[in-house]
Amino acid sequence: MREFRLQRLLRTVRSVIAFVQPRLSASIKNGNVIVEGRFVVTPTLAEHTSDGAIAEFSILVVLASSYPNIEPRVSAPGNNIPQTPAHHMNDDGSCCVVIWEEWLATNEDNSIQAYFDGPLKNYFLGQHIKLATGNWPFGERNHGKEGILDAFAEILDCARNEKKIEYLLRILSKDWPRGHWICPCKSGQIIRKCCVVDLKTLSEKIPSKIAQKMLSRLRSYILK
Amino acid sequence: MNMIDDKKLKTHEEVLEAIAEAIDIPEHLDEIARKRYASIGDWLDRKDSSISQYDPEISPQGSFLLGTVIRPLGDSGNYDVDLVCTLKATKNDFTMAELKDAVGVEIKSYAKTNAMKKEPDDGRRCWTLEYSDSANFHMDILPALPNADSYRVMLESRMHFSVVANEGLWSKAIAITDKTDPNFRVRCEDWPVSNPKGYAVWFTSRQGDAITARKHTVLARESIYASVDEIPEYKIKTPLQRAIQLLKRHRDTTFEGDENKPISIIITTLAAHCYNDEATISEALESILKGMANFIEDRNGEKWVANPVNPEENFADKWKEDQDKEKKFYSWLDAAQRDFGEYLRASRYSDIPDALQESLTKATVATVLPLIAVTAPAIVSSGVAEAAKIASDGGATQPWCK
């Protein structure tokens, strides 16, 4: 079954990079799909398409067969990107492309195509502009837990309070309804008699599986 | 900027159009080909012709009909012009052998009257006239009879009702001769069938509004036409036709002289399936090269590229017998994706990558290079503009650090 998923993922990846990423190749290595070569950042504005690539970076992307459940691991060896947090490079050489759970929660399309056209392209376009101008074109998240709290508070549309975010994520992680839990608005009432409508709406926006991932990410920092 | 600069090529699209034009059959040779097959038609239909009572009609098929002819590789190459000679007769009037001979008599007398050096060649299905003058043509003439009714019945019996519903797709079907057919000398109803005109109707339909759009462009550019209706279709080329010409040339150089190379009808059919009214060659190439493999069916383990006007016919039937043909198709597709992608997605319009130059032939590309404008790239500004577009489209994402 895993082998079948892996082969299917490989076909998908190859069809995504065919033509549009002519310098990348995909293969299966050590139970993952590996995409390697030079990633080309291409303009899409008609007035710039004939200018050719905006930039290109040597990359290595490791995709697990269970994508998108497991975040792709991206590294960019052999480029002129400084290996520093300012350039959103982790100590282990991996690239911090995006807060994975944030992207999953805020985008309906989590396909490989969407990942390559979205976060991956944005990250390397950002690197190019950062190198040229010193600024990230789309802004940047704070590092570590602070960035996680900022992002999750935005997604949950709540105060940037660690405990509140964690409690909300616990609620959303369960199969709905959990009406007998204490309402996160601190009214002291149970959810069923308080913010049930708002929480129902939120749970439709953030499926339990994604809420579980967000909770797990947050807890990995709380436990540190 | 002066007038000369204005005429220089400044986009990938203009460069591809110029290369496609350079590999297209030159207009004067196209005219000669058309005059020559019209002349054969006149000969077969002349008063003294032994088959004049059957109103013989000569019409093109294949790439001449579809507008996807390309120049042969090398200076000594020949253009293969595929023609159909249809007699208004029935299968009661002729056996395949009799039809082949009846047409052959007139083709031979045509060759003799026109002092052609070589006798027409009696091939498996066609008569071949070889012209050995400045315009090197091989004219393959396929004797045929109208076969619409049998063809429609065949489609209905196999439940291909979507084809039957469009009369243009079946009403010009023909019965053809084949020396290797066991019924070659038997008077019977069971003849090999073909449908080049039906295929052309389908191919035209796949081009949507592109034909009319191109005619309007020609009308605006050339004052010799008073309206789009006056412009013959063979005088214009749509993005689909141009893309197919480029792909065929890429195929030819990839497999020069290799009999197992992907055949034109497979490339043409898959390309036409993928084409989705793209307004430019670049966009058409992207759609075609990204989508081509998805239109190859798997029918019980056998790869199928169905004839759109006869779904029972598999253009890829030889792949089963010789897997090298299938392997070569996919290796060519990989190479074409890489070579055209490398130019269109990773290079400036003025930097045609070596691999693409090789695959479209350096000699051809050399004729276009002097026409390309040299301008300075705007790398940082294009990056900033791209970021602004992504942000305004709501696609921005932010990096982070663990």
CSV table of C-alpha atoms in Angstrom, one decimal, chain B residues 23 70 240-254 267-268 271 284-285 288-289 292 332-333 336-337 340 359-360:
chain,number,residue,atom,x,y,z
B,23,ILE,CA,10.3,24.8,-40.7
B,70,ILE,CA,7.2,20.5,-42.1
B,240,LEU,CA,-2.0,24.2,-32.4
B,241,GLN,CA,-0.7,23.7,-35.9
B,242,ARG,CA,2.5,25.6,-35.0
B,243,ALA,CA,3.0,23.7,-31.8
B,244,ILE,CA,2.6,20.4,-33.8
B,245,GLN,CA,5.1,21.5,-36.4
B,246,LEU,CA,7.6,22.3,-33.7
B,247,LEU,CA,7.0,19.0,-31.9
B,248,LYS,CA,7.3,17.0,-35.2
B,249,ARG,CA,10.6,18.7,-35.9
B,250,HIS,CA,11.8,18.0,-32.4
B,251,ARG,CA,10.8,14.3,-32.9
B,252,ASP,CA,12.6,14.1,-36.2
B,253,THR,CA,15.9,15.3,-34.9
B,254,THR,CA,15.6,13.2,-31.7
B,267,ILE,CA,1.6,13.4,-31.8
B,268,THR,CA,-1.1,15.2,-33.7
B,271,ALA,CA,-1.8,17.5,-29.1
B,284,ALA,CA,-0.3,25.6,-26.5
B,285,LEU,CA,3.0,23.8,-26.0
B,288,ILE,CA,0.2,19.8,-24.9
B,289,LEU,CA,3.4,18.7,-23.3
B,292,MET,CA,-0.2,14.5,-23.7
B,332,TRP,CA,10.8,11.8,-26.6
B,333,LEU,CA,8.0,13.3,-24.5
B,336,ALA,CA,10.4,17.7,-25.4
B,337,GLN,CA,9.1,18.8,-22.0
B,340,PHE,CA,10.8,23.5,-24.6
B,359,SER,CA,16.4,19.6,-31.6
B,360,LEU,CA,15.0,22.3,-34.0
